[in-house]
Amino acid sequence: MSTLVVTGAQWGDEGKGKVVDVLAAEADMVVRFAGGNNAGHTLVLDDTKLVTHLVPSGCRYPGTGCLLAAGMVIDPFVLREEVETLRSHGLLQGDELKVAYDAHVVMPYHRELDGLREEARARGRFPVGTTRRGIGPAYESKVGRRGVRIRDLFDRDALLARMEADLAVVEPERRALGASAAVDAAALADEVARASAWLEPYACDVGELVDDAVKAGRNVLFEGAQGALLDVDFGTYPFVTSSNTTAGGVCTGVGIGPGAIGEVWGITKAYTTRVGRGPFPTRAEPDAEARIREAGGEYGATTGRPRDCGWLDLPALRYAARINGYTGLCVTKIDVLARIPAPKVCVAYEDGARPGTVPFSQVRPVLADLEGWDAPDLADRVAAARSIESLPAPVRAYLDRIEEAVAVPVVLVSTGADRAQTFRLRDPFVEGR
Ligand code: GDP
């Protein structure tokens, strides 16, 4: 068995796309286990930039399985468009793609409801900002036992029956939020069934495929979406996503036992960012925040919205390590701190407050000064480093400090946006773990 789970250790945007892309080169299959098209990865193929939201990053490697497991919610229109684009670039030409029968479907009315709620939110009625892709409403339908699953897409009568059960609950809210006409369920069932027919040959029991691969000793990479602090159970509730983003979500989202999990790597930036509302104890002072934002290009990938920026929160990272069971940490964007004079790190919370036992919003960080590496020669050395030894001493000291505080070894370091600016300290796929 050689399996690796990779999850974001903060609030998302940790640079997972690049890290997973690099690790996927050695994987036989890459499996997404939660979330939907609220995630996004940019693949650079020759000179073309392609963004995938549903298909895992393994898609750049022909022959590597790209599996969408049952814990996901899938918008069939978005998936169709994404697969068409990838195919037009010569990818997914074989039988790489697999979609779980039991994954749930994001219906057009889920998307609409998300938008209507967001407009109501702007008027002060809902507390959580969302990406308006229908992810939250689709998960609500799933847990409410009225959702549409991938398997229903290929049986028009079953599809209509599922939709009617769902709309019985959704319709009154649509109307209350200002939707003008009722959804024409029969017409929509026809449209969705037509748009999904191509998918039927790829629909299967993904859990079984993964189990077979694990037992055969293949390299299986489980790709997380968002970050640990957005986990619906263990994140900064209610400012969270609708699924389990942490490693436990692999078992429930794929349908495999915990014994199938080998390594669990968490990705963290060398600092912290946050989008949307919710607590952020280590947010930096305005000047430092602006510097981090500019140096790190911290603007939302789809919205262009500036992200809130601050110092690395070691207690929160330790918490993420606990709820994921991290065996390794991947630290990204250490080159960005090279452009920040007088960087800091949060080593504790005041009054001994601990994350997980108190709401994050009520904690005040204890910050320590770091020996910076903002001299031009040091910044150049960071960007060029391909081994831990070639990093300047203050960077190595920072990585040591992270390891010690979190009690998890640093296994991968990213020193720039380029894929080549990554080095590993340990093999990701270890036979026998
Ligand atoms: P994700 O949302 O966690 O998947 O994050 P992405 O993979 O989309 O990464 C966000 C951005 O950070 C992308 O533009 C990456 O190219 C960039 N990036 C990733 N790692 C590094 C790094 O080590 N240094 C710098 N400067 N940029 C990086």
XYZ file of N, CA and C and ligand atoms in Angstrom, residues 12-19 40-42 49 226 267 269 295-298 301 307 331-336 339 413-418 421, ligand 1:
133
model
N -7.473 27.432 3.058
C -7.449 27.288 1.602
C -6.424 28.224 0.970
N -6.224 28.081 -0.368
C -5.280 28.907 -1.125
C -3.837 28.749 -0.638
N -3.497 27.580 -0.137
C -2.148 27.363 0.407
C -1.121 27.046 -0.681
N -1.597 26.917 -1.927
C -0.686 26.489 -2.998
C -0.819 24.997 -3.244
N -1.986 24.455 -2.888
C -2.222 23.010 -3.080
C -2.072 22.613 -4.532
N -2.579 23.482 -5.422
C -2.569 23.148 -6.850
C -1.175 22.759 -7.308
N -0.203 23.593 -6.988
C 1.152 23.322 -7.441
C 1.724 22.077 -6.775
N 1.526 21.963 -5.478
C 2.096 20.819 -4.749
C 1.479 19.509 -5.238
N -10.151 25.311 -7.242
C -9.644 25.638 -8.582
C -8.153 25.424 -8.679
N -7.713 24.831 -9.765
C -6.287 24.633 -9.972
C -5.924 25.153 -11.340
N -4.808 25.830 -11.421
C -4.343 26.296 -12.712
C -3.256 25.342 -13.204
N -2.772 28.245 -20.188
C -3.220 28.099 -18.807
C -4.596 27.482 -18.802
N -10.072 23.157 -0.463
C -10.133 24.143 0.622
C -9.098 23.820 1.712
N -0.574 21.197 3.730
C 0.096 22.303 3.034
C -0.187 23.607 3.758
N 1.071 27.846 3.883
C 1.943 28.930 3.446
C 2.858 29.295 4.611
N 3.365 41.117 -2.246
C 4.475 40.181 -2.495
C 3.944 38.798 -2.862
N 2.829 38.396 -2.240
C 2.321 37.043 -2.468
C 1.253 36.976 -3.548
N 0.893 38.129 -4.127
C -0.183 38.140 -5.134
C -1.471 37.594 -4.536
N -1.785 38.037 -3.327
C -2.909 37.453 -2.601
C -4.235 38.121 -2.963
N -8.527 34.090 -6.897
C -8.253 33.640 -8.268
C -9.425 33.935 -9.208
N -7.178 39.268 -0.531
C -7.288 38.392 0.632
C -6.751 39.104 1.871
N 5.617 23.387 3.143
C 5.590 24.829 3.401
C 5.798 25.559 2.073
N 4.816 26.364 1.699
C 4.873 27.073 0.415
C 5.129 28.566 0.636
N 5.533 29.208 -0.441
C 5.648 30.673 -0.483
C 6.643 31.250 0.508
N 7.698 30.500 0.814
C 8.698 31.097 1.712
C 9.448 32.223 0.998
N 9.391 32.235 -0.348
C 10.006 33.337 -1.089
C 9.292 34.654 -0.822
N 8.000 34.577 -0.482
C 7.229 35.808 -0.271
C 7.726 36.533 0.981
N 10.371 39.195 0.979
C 10.108 40.597 0.621
C 9.429 41.360 1.761
N 9.202 21.787 0.431
C 9.317 23.244 0.516
C 9.109 23.819 -0.879
N 8.322 24.884 -0.949
C 8.076 25.549 -2.226
C 8.635 26.958 -2.146
N 9.494 27.297 -3.100
C 10.215 28.573 -3.022
C 9.847 29.529 -4.154
N 8.770 29.226 -4.870
C 8.347 30.103 -5.958
C 7.200 29.454 -6.709
N 6.579 30.225 -7.614
C 5.391 29.720 -8.306
C 5.720 28.624 -9.320
N 6.958 28.597 -9.805
C 7.336 27.620 -10.823
C 7.369 26.201 -10.234
N 10.477 25.072 -8.675
C 10.868 25.669 -7.386
C 10.206 24.912 -6.229
P -4.709 26.362 -3.975
O -5.972 27.161 -4.011
O -4.328 25.961 -2.586
O -4.736 25.219 -4.926
O -3.578 27.348 -4.415
P -2.944 27.479 -5.866
O -2.207 26.266 -6.193
O -3.981 27.989 -6.798
O -1.833 28.549 -5.596
C -2.126 29.882 -5.507
C -1.060 30.702 -6.228
O 0.181 30.643 -5.537
C -0.799 30.238 -7.647
O -0.734 31.384 -8.468
C 0.574 29.589 -7.550
O 1.318 29.705 -8.724
C 1.226 30.366 -6.440
N 2.261 29.632 -5.712
C 2.233 28.336 -5.292
N 3.347 28.062 -4.567
C 4.098 29.208 -4.538
C 5.353 29.573 -3.929
O 6.024 28.788 -3.257
N 5.771 30.875 -4.099
C 5.063 31.779 -4.808
N 5.546 33.023 -4.915
N 3.885 31.474 -5.391
C 3.412 30.208 -5.266
